[in-house]
Coordinates of C-alpha atoms in Angstrom, one line a residue:
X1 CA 26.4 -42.2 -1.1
X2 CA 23.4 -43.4 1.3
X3 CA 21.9 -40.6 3.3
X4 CA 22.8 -42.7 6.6
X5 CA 26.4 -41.5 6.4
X6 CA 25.6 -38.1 5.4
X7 CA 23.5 -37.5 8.6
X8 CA 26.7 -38.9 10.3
X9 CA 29.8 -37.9 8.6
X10 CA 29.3 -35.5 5.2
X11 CA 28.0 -32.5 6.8
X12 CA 30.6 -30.2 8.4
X13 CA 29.5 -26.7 10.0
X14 CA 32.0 -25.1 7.5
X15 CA 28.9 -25.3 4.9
X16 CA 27.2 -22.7 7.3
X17 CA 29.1 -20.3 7.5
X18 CA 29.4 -16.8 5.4
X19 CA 32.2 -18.2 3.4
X20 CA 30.9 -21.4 2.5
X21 CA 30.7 -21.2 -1.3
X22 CA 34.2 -20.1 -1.5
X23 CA 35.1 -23.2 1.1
X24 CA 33.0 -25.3 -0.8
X25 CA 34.8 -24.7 -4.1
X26 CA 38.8 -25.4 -2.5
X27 CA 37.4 -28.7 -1.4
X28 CA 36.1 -30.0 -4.2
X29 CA 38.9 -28.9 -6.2
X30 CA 41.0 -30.6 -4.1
X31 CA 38.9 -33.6 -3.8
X32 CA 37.8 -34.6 -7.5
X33 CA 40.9 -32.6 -9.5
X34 CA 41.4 -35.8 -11.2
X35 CA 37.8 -36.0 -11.6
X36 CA 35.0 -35.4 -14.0
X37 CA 33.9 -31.6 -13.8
X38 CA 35.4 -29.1 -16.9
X39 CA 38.6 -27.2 -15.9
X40 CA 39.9 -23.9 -13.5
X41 CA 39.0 -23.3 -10.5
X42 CA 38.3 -19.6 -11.1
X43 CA 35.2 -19.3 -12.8
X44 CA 31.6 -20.3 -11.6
X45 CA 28.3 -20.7 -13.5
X46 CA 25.3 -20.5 -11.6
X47 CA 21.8 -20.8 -12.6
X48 CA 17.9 -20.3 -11.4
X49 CA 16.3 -23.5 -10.9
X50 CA 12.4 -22.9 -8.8
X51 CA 10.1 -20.9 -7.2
X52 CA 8.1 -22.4 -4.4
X53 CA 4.9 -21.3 -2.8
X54 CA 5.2 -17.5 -3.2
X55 CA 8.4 -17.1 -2.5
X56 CA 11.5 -17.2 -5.0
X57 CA 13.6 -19.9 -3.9
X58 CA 16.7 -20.1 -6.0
X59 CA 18.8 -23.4 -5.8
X60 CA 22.0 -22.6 -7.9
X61 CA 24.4 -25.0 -9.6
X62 CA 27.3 -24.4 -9.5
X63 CA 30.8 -25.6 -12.3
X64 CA 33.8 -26.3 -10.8
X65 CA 36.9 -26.3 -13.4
X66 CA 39.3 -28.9 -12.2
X67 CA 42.3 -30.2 -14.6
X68 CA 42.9 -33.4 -15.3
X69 CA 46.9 -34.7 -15.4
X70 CA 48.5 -34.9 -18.6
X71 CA 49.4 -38.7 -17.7
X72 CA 45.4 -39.2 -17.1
X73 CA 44.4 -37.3 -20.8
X74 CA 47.0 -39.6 -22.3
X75 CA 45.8 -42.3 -21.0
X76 CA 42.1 -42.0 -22.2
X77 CA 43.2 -40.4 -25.5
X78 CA 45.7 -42.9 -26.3
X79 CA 47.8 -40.2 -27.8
X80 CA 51.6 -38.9 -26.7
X81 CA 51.1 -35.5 -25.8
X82 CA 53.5 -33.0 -27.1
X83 CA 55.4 -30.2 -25.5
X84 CA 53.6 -27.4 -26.8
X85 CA 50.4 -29.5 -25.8
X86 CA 51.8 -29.5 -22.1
X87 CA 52.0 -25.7 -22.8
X88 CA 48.5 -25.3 -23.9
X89 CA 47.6 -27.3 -20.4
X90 CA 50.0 -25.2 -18.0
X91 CA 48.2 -21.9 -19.9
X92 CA 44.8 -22.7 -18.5
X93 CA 46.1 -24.0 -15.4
X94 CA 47.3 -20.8 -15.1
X95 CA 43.9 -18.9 -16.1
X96 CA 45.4 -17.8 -19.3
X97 CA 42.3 -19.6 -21.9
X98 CA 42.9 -16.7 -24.7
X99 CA 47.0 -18.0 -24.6
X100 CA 46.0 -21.6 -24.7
X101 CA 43.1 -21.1 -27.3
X102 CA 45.5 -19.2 -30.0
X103 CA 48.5 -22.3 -29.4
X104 CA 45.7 -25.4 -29.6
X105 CA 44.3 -23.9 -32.5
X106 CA 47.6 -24.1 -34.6
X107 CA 48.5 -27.9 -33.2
X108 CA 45.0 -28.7 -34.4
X109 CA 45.5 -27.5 -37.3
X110 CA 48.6 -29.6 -38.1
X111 CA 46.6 -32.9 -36.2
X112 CA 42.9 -32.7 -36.8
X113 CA 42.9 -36.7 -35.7
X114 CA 44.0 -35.5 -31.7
X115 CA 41.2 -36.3 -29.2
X116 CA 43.8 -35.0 -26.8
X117 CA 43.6 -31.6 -28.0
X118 CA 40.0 -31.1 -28.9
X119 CA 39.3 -31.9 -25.3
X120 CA 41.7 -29.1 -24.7
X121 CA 40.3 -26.8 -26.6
X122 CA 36.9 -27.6 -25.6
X123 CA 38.1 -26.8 -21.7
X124 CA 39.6 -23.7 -23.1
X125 CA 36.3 -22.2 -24.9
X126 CA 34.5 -23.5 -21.5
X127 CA 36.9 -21.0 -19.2
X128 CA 36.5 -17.9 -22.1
X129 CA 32.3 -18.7 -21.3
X130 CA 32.3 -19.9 -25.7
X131 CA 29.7 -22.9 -24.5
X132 CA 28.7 -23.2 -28.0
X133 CA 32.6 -23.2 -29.0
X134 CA 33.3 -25.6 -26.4
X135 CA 30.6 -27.9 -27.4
X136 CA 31.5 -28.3 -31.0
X137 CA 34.9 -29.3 -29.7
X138 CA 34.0 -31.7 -27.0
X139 CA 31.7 -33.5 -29.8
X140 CA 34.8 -33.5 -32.3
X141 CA 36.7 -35.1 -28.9
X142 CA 34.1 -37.7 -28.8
X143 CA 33.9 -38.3 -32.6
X144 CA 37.4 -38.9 -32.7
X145 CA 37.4 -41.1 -29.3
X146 CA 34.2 -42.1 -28.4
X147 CA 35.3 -43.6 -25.0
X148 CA 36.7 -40.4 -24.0
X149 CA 35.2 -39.5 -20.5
X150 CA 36.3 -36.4 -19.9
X151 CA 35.0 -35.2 -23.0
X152 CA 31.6 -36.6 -22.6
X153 CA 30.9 -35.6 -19.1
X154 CA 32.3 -31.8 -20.3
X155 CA 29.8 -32.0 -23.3
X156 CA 27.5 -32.9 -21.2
X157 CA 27.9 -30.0 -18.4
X158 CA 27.8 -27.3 -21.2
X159 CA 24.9 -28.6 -22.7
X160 CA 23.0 -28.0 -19.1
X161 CA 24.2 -24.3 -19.0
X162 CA 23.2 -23.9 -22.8
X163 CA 20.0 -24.7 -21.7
X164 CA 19.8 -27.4 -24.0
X165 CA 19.2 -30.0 -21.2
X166 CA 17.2 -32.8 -22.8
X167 CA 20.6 -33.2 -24.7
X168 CA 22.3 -32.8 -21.1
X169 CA 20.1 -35.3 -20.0
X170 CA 20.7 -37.8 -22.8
X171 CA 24.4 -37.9 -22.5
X172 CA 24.4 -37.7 -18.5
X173 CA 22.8 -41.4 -18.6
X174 CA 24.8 -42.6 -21.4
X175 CA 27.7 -41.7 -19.0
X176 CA 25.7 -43.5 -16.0
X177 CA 25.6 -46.7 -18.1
X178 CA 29.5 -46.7 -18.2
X179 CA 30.2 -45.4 -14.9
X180 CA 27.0 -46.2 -12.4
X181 CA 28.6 -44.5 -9.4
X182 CA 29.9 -41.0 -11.3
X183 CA 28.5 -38.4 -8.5
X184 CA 28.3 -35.7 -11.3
X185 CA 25.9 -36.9 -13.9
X186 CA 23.5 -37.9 -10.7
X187 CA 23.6 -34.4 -9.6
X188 CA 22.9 -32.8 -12.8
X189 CA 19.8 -35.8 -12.9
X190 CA 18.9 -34.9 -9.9
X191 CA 18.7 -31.3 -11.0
X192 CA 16.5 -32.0 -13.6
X193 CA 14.2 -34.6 -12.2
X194 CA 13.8 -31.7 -9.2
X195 CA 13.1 -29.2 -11.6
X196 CA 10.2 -31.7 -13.2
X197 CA 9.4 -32.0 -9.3
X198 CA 9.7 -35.6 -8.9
X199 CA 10.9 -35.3 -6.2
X200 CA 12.0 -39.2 -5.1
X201 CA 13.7 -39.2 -8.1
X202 CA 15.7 -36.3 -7.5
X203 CA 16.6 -37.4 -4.0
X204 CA 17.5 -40.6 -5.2
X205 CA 19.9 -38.9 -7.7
X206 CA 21.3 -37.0 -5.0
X207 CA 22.2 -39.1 -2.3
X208 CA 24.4 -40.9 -5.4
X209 CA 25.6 -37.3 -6.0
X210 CA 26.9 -37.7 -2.8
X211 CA 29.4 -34.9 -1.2
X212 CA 29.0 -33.4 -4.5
X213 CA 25.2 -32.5 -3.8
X214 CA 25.3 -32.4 0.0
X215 CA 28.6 -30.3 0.9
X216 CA 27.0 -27.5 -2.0
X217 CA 25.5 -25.0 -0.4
X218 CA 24.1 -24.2 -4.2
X219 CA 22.9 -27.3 -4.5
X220 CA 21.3 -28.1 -0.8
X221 CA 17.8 -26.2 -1.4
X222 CA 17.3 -28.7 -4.0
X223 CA 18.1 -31.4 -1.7
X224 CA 16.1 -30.4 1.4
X225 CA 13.4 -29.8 -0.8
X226 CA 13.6 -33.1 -2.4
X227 CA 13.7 -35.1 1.2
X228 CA 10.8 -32.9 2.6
X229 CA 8.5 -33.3 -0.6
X230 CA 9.1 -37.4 0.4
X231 CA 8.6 -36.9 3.7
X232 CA 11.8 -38.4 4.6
X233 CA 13.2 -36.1 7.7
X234 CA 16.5 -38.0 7.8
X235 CA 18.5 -35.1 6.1
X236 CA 16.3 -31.9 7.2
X237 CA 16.8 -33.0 10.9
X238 CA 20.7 -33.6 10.3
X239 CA 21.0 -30.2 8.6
X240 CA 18.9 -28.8 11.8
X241 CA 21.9 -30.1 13.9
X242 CA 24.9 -29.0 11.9
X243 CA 23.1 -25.3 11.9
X244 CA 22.4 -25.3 15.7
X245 CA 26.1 -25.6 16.0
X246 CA 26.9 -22.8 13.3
X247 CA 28.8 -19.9 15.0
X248 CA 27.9 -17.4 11.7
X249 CA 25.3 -18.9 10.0
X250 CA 24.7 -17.8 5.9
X251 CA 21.9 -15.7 6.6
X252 CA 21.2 -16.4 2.5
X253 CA 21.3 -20.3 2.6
X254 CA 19.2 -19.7 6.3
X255 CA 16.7 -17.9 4.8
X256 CA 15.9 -20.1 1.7
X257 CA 16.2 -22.9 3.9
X258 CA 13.8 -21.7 6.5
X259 CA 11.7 -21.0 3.3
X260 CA 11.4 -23.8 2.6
X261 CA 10.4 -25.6 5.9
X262 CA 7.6 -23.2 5.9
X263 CA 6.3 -24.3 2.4
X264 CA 6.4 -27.8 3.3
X265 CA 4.6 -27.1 6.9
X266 CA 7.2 -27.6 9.2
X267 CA 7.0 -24.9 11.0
X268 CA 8.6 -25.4 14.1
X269 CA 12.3 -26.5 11.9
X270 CA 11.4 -23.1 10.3
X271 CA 11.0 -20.9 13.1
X272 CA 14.7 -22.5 14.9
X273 CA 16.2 -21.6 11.6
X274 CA 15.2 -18.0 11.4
X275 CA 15.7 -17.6 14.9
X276 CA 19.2 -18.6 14.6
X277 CA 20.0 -15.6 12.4
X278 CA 18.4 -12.9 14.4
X279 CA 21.5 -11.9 16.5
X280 CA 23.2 -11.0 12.9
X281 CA 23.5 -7.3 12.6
X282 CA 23.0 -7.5 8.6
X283 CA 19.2 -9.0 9.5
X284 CA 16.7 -7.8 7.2
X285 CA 13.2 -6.9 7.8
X286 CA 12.0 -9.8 5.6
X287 CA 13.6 -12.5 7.9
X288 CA 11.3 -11.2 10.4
X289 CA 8.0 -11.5 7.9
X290 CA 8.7 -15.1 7.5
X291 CA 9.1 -15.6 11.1
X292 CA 5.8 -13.9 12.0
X293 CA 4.5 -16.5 9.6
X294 CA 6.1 -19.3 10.9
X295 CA 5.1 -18.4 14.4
X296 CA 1.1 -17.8 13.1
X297 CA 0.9 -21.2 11.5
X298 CA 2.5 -22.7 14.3
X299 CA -0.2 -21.2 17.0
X300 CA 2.0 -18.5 18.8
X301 CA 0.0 -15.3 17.4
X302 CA 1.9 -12.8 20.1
X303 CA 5.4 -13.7 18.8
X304 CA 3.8 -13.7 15.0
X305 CA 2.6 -9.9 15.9
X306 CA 5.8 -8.8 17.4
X307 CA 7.8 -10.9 14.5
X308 CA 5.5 -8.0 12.2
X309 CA 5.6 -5.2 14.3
X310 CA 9.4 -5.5 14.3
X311 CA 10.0 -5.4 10.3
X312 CA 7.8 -2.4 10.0
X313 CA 10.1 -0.8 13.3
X314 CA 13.4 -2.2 11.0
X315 CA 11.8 -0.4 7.8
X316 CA 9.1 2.2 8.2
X317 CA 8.5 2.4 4.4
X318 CA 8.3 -1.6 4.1
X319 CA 5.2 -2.3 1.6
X320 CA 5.6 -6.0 2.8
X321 CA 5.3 -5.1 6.3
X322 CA 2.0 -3.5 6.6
X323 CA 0.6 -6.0 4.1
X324 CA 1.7 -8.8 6.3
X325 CA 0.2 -7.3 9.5
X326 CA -2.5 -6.5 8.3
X327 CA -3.5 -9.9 6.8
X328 CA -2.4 -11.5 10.1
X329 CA -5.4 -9.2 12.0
X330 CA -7.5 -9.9 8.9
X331 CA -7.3 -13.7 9.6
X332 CA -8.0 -13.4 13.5
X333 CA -11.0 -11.5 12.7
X334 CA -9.9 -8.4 13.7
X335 CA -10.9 -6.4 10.3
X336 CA -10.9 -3.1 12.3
X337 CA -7.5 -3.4 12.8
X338 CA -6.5 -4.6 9.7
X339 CA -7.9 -1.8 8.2
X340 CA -5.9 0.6 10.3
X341 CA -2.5 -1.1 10.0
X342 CA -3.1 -0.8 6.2
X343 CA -4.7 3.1 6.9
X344 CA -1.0 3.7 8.3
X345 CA 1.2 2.1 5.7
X346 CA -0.6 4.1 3.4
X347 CA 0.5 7.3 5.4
X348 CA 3.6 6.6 5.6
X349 CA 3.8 5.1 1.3
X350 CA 1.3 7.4 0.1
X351 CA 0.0 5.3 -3.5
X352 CA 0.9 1.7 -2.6
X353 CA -1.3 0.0 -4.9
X354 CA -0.5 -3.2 -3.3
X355 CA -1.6 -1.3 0.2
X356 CA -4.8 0.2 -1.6
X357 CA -6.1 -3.1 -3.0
X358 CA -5.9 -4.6 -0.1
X359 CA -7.8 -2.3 1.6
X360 CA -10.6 -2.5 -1.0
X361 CA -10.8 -6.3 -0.6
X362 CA -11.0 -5.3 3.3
X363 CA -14.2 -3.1 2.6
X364 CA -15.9 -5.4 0.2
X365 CA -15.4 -8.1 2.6
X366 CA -17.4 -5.9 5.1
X367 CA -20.0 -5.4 2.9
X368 CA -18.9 -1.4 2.1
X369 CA -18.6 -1.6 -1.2
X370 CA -18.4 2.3 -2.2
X371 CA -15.1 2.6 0.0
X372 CA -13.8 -0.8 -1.7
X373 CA -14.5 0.6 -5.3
X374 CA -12.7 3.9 -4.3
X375 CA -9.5 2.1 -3.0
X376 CA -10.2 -0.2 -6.3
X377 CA -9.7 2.3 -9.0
X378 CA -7.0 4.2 -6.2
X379 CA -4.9 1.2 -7.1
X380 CA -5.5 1.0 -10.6
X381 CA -4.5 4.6 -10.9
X382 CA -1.4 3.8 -9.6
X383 CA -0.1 0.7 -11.7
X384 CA -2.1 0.8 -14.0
X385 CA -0.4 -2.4 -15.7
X386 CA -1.4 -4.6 -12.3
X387 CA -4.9 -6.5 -13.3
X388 CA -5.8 -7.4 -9.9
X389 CA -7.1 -3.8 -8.6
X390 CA -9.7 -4.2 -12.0
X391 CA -10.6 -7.4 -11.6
X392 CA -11.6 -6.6 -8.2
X393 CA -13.4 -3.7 -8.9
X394 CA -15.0 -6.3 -11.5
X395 CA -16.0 -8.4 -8.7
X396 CA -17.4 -5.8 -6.6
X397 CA -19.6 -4.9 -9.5
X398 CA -20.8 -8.5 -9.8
X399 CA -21.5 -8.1 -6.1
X400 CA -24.3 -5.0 -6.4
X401 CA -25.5 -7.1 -9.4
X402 CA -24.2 -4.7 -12.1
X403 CA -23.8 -7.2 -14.4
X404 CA -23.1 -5.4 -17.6
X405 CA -20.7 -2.7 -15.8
X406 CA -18.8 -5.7 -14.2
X407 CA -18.6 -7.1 -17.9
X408 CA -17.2 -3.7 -19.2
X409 CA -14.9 -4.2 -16.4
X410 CA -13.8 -7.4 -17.1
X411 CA -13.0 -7.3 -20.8
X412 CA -10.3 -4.1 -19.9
X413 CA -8.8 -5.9 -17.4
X414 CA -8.6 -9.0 -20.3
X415 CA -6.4 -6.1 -22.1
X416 CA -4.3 -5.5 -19.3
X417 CA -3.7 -9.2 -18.7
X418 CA -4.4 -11.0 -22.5
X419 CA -2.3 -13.8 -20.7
X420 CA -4.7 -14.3 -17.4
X421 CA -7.5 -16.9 -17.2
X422 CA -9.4 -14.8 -14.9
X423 CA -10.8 -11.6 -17.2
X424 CA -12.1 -14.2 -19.5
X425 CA -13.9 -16.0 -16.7
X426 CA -15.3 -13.3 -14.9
X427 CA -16.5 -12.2 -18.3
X428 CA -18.5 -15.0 -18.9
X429 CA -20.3 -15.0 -15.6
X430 CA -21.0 -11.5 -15.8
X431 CA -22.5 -12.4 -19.1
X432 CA -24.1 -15.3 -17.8
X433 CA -25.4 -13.0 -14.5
X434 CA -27.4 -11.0 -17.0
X435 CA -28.9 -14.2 -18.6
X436 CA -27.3 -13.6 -21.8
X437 CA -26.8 -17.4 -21.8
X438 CA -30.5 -17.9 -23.6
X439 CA -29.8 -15.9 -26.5
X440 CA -27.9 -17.9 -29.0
X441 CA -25.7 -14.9 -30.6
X442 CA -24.7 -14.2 -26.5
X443 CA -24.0 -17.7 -25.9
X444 CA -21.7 -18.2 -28.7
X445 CA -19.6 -15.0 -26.8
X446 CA -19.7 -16.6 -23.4
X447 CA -18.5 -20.1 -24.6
X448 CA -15.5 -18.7 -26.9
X449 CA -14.3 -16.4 -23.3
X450 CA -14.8 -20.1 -21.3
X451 CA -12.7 -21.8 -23.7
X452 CA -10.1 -19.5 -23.8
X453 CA -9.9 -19.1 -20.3
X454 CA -9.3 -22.5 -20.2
X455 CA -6.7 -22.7 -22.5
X456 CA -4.9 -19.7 -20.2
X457 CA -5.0 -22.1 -17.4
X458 CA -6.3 -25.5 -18.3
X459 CA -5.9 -26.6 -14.1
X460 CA -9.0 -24.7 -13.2
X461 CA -12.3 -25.7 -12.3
X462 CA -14.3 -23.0 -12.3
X463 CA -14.8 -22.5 -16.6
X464 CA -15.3 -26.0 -16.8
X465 CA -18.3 -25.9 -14.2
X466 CA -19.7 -22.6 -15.5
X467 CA -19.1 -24.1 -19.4
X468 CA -20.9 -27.2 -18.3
X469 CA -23.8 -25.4 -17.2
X470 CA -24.1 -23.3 -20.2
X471 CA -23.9 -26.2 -22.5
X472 CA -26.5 -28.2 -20.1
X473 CA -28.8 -24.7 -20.7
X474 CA -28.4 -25.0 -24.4
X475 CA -29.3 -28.8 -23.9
X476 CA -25.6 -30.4 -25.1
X477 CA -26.0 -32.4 -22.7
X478 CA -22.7 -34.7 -24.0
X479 CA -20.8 -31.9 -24.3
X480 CA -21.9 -30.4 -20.6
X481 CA -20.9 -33.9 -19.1
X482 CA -17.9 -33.6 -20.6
X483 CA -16.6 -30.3 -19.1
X484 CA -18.5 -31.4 -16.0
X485 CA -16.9 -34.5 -15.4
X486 CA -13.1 -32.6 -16.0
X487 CA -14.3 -29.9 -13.5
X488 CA -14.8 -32.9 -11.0
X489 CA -11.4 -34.4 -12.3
X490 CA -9.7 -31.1 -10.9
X491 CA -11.9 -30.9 -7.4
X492 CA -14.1 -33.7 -6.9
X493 CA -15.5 -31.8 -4.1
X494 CA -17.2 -29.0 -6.3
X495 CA -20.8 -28.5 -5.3
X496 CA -21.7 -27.2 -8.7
X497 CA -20.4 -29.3 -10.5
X498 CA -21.7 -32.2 -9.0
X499 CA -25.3 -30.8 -9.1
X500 CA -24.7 -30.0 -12.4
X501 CA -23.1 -33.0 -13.8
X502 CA -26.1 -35.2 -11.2
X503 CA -28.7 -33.5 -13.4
X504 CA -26.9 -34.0 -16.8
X505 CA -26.6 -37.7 -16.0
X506 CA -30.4 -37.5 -15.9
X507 CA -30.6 -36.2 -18.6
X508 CA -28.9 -39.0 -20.3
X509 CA -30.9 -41.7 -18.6
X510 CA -28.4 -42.6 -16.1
X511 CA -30.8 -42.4 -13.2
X512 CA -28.6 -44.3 -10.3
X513 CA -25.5 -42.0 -11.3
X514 CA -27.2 -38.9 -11.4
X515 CA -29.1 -40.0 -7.8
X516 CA -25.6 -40.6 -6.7
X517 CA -24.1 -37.1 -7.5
X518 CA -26.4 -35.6 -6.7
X519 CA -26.5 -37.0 -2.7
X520 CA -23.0 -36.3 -3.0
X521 CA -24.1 -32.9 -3.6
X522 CA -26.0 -32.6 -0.7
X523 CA -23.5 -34.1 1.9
X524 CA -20.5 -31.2 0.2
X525 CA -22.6 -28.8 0.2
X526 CA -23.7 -29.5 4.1
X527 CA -19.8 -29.9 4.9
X528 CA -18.4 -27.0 3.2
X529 CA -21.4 -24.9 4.0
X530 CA -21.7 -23.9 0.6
X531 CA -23.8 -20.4 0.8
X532 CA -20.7 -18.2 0.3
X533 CA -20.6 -16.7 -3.2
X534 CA -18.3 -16.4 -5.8
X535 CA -17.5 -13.5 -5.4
X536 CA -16.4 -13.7 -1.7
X537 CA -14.3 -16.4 -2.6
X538 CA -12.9 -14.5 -5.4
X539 CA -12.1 -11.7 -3.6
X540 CA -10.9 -13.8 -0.8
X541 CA -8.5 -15.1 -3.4
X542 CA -7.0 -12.0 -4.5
X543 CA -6.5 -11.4 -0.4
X544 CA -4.5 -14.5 -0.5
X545 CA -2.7 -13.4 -3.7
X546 CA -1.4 -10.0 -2.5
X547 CA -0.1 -11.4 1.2

C-alpha cells in the first residue's frame, strides 16, 4: 500500500480514540478472516520493541487469531476433512483450544500423514499460549505439505513471539518470495528492520504492510518513527490531521506519539499533540513535563515554566517535576533558582537521591565544591546501588586535584557499576593526574582499566584519546596512532586527539600529516573554545543524565 493513499483514505479517527485497540482488532478480524494471521480472535500477544532518547517508547505488536474456512484448509491441504475435523475447527472457533487439542490429538494419531490437522493443532497450541507446541506442529504441517501457507506464515508468527526471530525472519521472506504483496510478513519485516533501526527499510516494509501496520495503534509508533527518522513528513502530518479531529484522543498512543516528535525535533507537531490531551480529566503530571520541553526547545520559556510549575501543582511529591524545573532554570542561567526549586523538592521528598545529585552537580558547577561533596555522598547514602552520586563525588575530587582520593573513589564506584565504562576511565585519569603514567608497574594498571573501559563501551572517545596518549608517553608510537586515529573515527572534532595523534604522526616521520592535524587542532580548539575541563564536561554530563 503506497503512503499516498494512506494520507488520504486508511486513516479513520476511530484509531484515536480510547477504544481503538479493541476497534482495531473487530476490523481486522473482519477484514483478513480468510487471511494469513494464526486463529481466535480472543487472545493478544504483545511485545516491547524500543526505547528512544530517554524515554521508554514501547511500540507493541499485536496477534490477531482469525480462522480460516474449512473449504480454504482443504483446498491448500489437499485432504477431505472429516467430521470430527470440522468438530475440532468449530471447538476453537468457539474458544474451547483444550476440547480441540484432546480430539486432534486422537485423529492424528490414526493419520499422522494429515497436513490438515497438524495445522489444526498447531492453531490450537497457539490459542493455549504452547508456542513451542505450536511450532513443532506447524513444521510437521509444512513437512508434510510444503506449500501450505497457512502453516508457514503461523510458524513463522510464533517463531517472532519465541523470540527466535532470525528464524522468523528467514521464513517471513521465504513467504515474500511466494506471495510479494502478503501485508503480514512485511509488518513483521518491518518490525525487525525498525528494531535494527534501519529505518527506510522498515518504512518501506510498512507501507506494503499496509492497513495492517497503519490502522494498529500497536504498531504506529514504529511507523511514525520510521517516516520521521527518513525525514519523510507525508504520514506524521496525515496523523496530525486525523488527531486534530479526534473527539477523545488515547492519551497513551498521544503521549508516545508526542514522544516521539520531540526526539526527532519536531517540536511544534509535539507540542499540538500534547496539547490536545490536556482537557482530559485522567491527564497526568508527566504529559505536562514533556510539554514544558517541547515548549523550551521550541523558544516559548513562559509556557515551558508554567508546563513545570503545573506537574509539580498536579503532584507535590513528583521527583520528576522538581528535577525538570530545576534543569530548565539551570539551562537559562538562573543557577540560584535552580538551586531553590531543587532546595524545595527536597523538603517536600526528604532523601531524593536523584534530587540530591543534582544539587551537587549544581554546587560543583559553581565552583562550591564542599556543598557539592555533601549532597554527593547525601545521595550515595540513599541508593547506595546508583553509581552516579560516586562517580561524581569522584569528579569533584579530580577537580581540587586529589588525585589519589578521586582514584579510591573511582575503583568503588567500578564495584557498584562492574558493567559501566565510566569507573574504569575516570580511574585511569586519576591515575594518569598523579603521573603514575611514567612508572612502568603504574602504567601497565592504567592501560588494562583503558582497555576495559573500552570493551564496556567500545563507542567512546575519551579511553581511546587518553590510551593514545599514554602509549605516545611510553613511546608506542604505532600503537598510540592506532587508538588515536579510532578516537578521531568516533568524533573527528576531538582537540586531543588531534594534537595527540598530529604529534604521533611526527613521530613517525609523517611531517605534512602531523602539520595538518595539528592546524586542525588549532582551528577546533578556537571554535569550540576548548579551555573547559573534563571534569566540567563530565559533570555537565551526569546533569544531562539525571534530567
Amino acid at each position: 500500500m503506497a503512503a499516498g493513499s494512506f494520507v488520504t483514505n486508511s486513516f479513520d479517527r476511530k484509531y484515536f480514540s480510547g477504544d481503538s485497540r479493541k476497534e482495531w482488532q473487530m476490523d481486522m478480524i473482519y477484514r483478513i478472516k480468510t487471511g494469513p494471521l494464526i486463529a481466535n480472535g480472543n487472545h493478544q500477544i504483545s511485545e516491547g520493541i524500543r526505547r528512544v532518547g530517554q524515554f521508554h517508547i514501547r511500540t507493541l505488536l499485536c496477534v490477531l487469531f482469525c480462522f480460516f474456512s474449512l473449504a480454504l484448509v482443504e483446498g491448500e491441504a489437499g485432504q477431505t476433512s472429516t467430521s470430527s475435523q470440522v468438530r475440532a475447527e468449530s471447538l476453537l472457533q468457539q474458544g474451547k483450544p483444550s476440547e480441540a487439542v484432546s480430539l486432534l490429538l486422537q485423529l492424528h494419531e490414526s493419520q499422522p500423514q494429515n497436513s490438515q490437522i497438524c495445522l489444526q493443532l498447531g492453531i490450537a497450541y497457539t490459542q493455549l499460549e504452547q508456542l513451542e507446541k505450536a511450532a513443532d506442529f506447524y513444521r510437521k504441517a509444512l513437512r508434510l505439505n510444503p506449500r501450505l501457507m497457512a502453516a508457514r506464515k503461523n510458524l513463522a508468527t510464533v517463531l517472532w513471539f519465541l523470540n527466535q526471530k532470525e528464524k522468523s525472519v528467514e521464513e517471513f521472506l521465504g513467504i515474500l518470495k511466494m506471495a510479494p504483496s502478503d501485508p503480514v510478513p512485511h509488518l513483521y519485516l518491518g518490525s525487525w528492520e525498525y528494531e535494527h533501526q534501519q529505518f527506510a527499510r522498515a518504512k518501506a516494509h510498512f507501507e506494503k504492510a499496509g492497513d495492517l501496520a497503519y490502522k494498529n495503534p500497536e504498531a504506529l509508533p514504529m511507523v511514525l518513527e520510521s517516516y520521521l527518522a527518513v525525514k519523510d513528513m507525508t504520514v506524521p502530518q496525515s496523523l496530525m490531521k486525523q488527531l486534530e479531529k479526534a473527539r477523545n484522543p488515547d492519551p497513551e498512543l498521544a503521549i508516545r506519539l508526542g514522544t516521539l516528535f520531540s526526539h526527532y525535533g519536531v517540536y511544534d507537531q509535539a507540542i499540538k499533540t500534547f496539547e490536545k490531551i490536556l482537557p482530559s480529566s485522567s491527564v497526568k503530571p508527566e504529559v505536562f513535563l514533556l510539554l514544558g520541553e517541547a515548549y523550551d526547545k521550541q523558544g516559548m520559556p513562559e509556557k515551558a515554566y508554567n508546563a513545570f510549575t503545573k506537574a509539580i501543582e498536579i503532584d507535590p511529591k513528583l521527583e520528576e517535576g522538581y528535577s525538570a524545573l530545576s534543569s530548565f532554570a539551570s539551562d537559562h542561567q538562573n543557577k540560584e533558582f535552580a538551586l531553590k526549586i531543587l532546595n524545595q523538592g527536597l523538603q517536600k521528598i526528604p532523601g531524593s537521591s536523584k534530587l540530591l545529585l543534582q544539587q551537587g552537580v549544581l554546587w560543583a558547577l559553581e565552583g562550591d565544591l564542599l556543598q557539592a561533596q555533601k549532597s554527593f555522598l547525601r545521595a550515595y547514602q540513599a541508593d547506595p546501588r546508583w553509581v552516579l552520586p560516586i562517580l561524581a563525588l569522584g569528579i569533584s575530587h579530580l577537580q581540587e586535584s586529589k588525585s589519589a582520593e578521586a582514584a579510591s573513589t573511582f575503583q568503588q564506584a567500578a564495584t557498584i557499576a562492574p558493567d559501566d565504562y565510566r569507573p574504569e576511565y575516570f580511574y585511569a585519569l586519576a591515575l594518569t593526574r598523579a603521573g603514575k603514567q611514567d612508572l612502568p608497574s603504574h602504567r601497565e594498571e592504567i592501560i588494562s582499566a583503558l582497555r576495559k573501559s573500552i570493551v564496556l563501551n567500545p563507542s567512546r572517545p575519551e579511553p581511546h584519546v587518553l590510551l593514545g596518549r599514554t602509549y605516545l608517553a611510553a613511546n608506542q608510537v604505532g600503537a598510540a596512532v592506532v587508538e588515536l586515529e579510532k578516537a578521531l573515527e568516533l568524533d573527528p572534532r576531538n582537540p586531543t586527539a588531534l594534537y595527540q595523534l598530529g604529534i604521533a604522526y611526527r613521530k613517525q616521520g609523517k611531517s605534512a600529516e602531523g602539520e595538518r592535524l595539528l592546524r586542525a587542532f588549532e582551528e577546533t580548539k578556537a571554535k569550540l573554545k576548548e579551555e573547559e575541563d573534563q571534569e566540567r564536561k563530565a559533570l555537565l554530563q551526569i546533569l544531562k543524565t539525571v534530567k
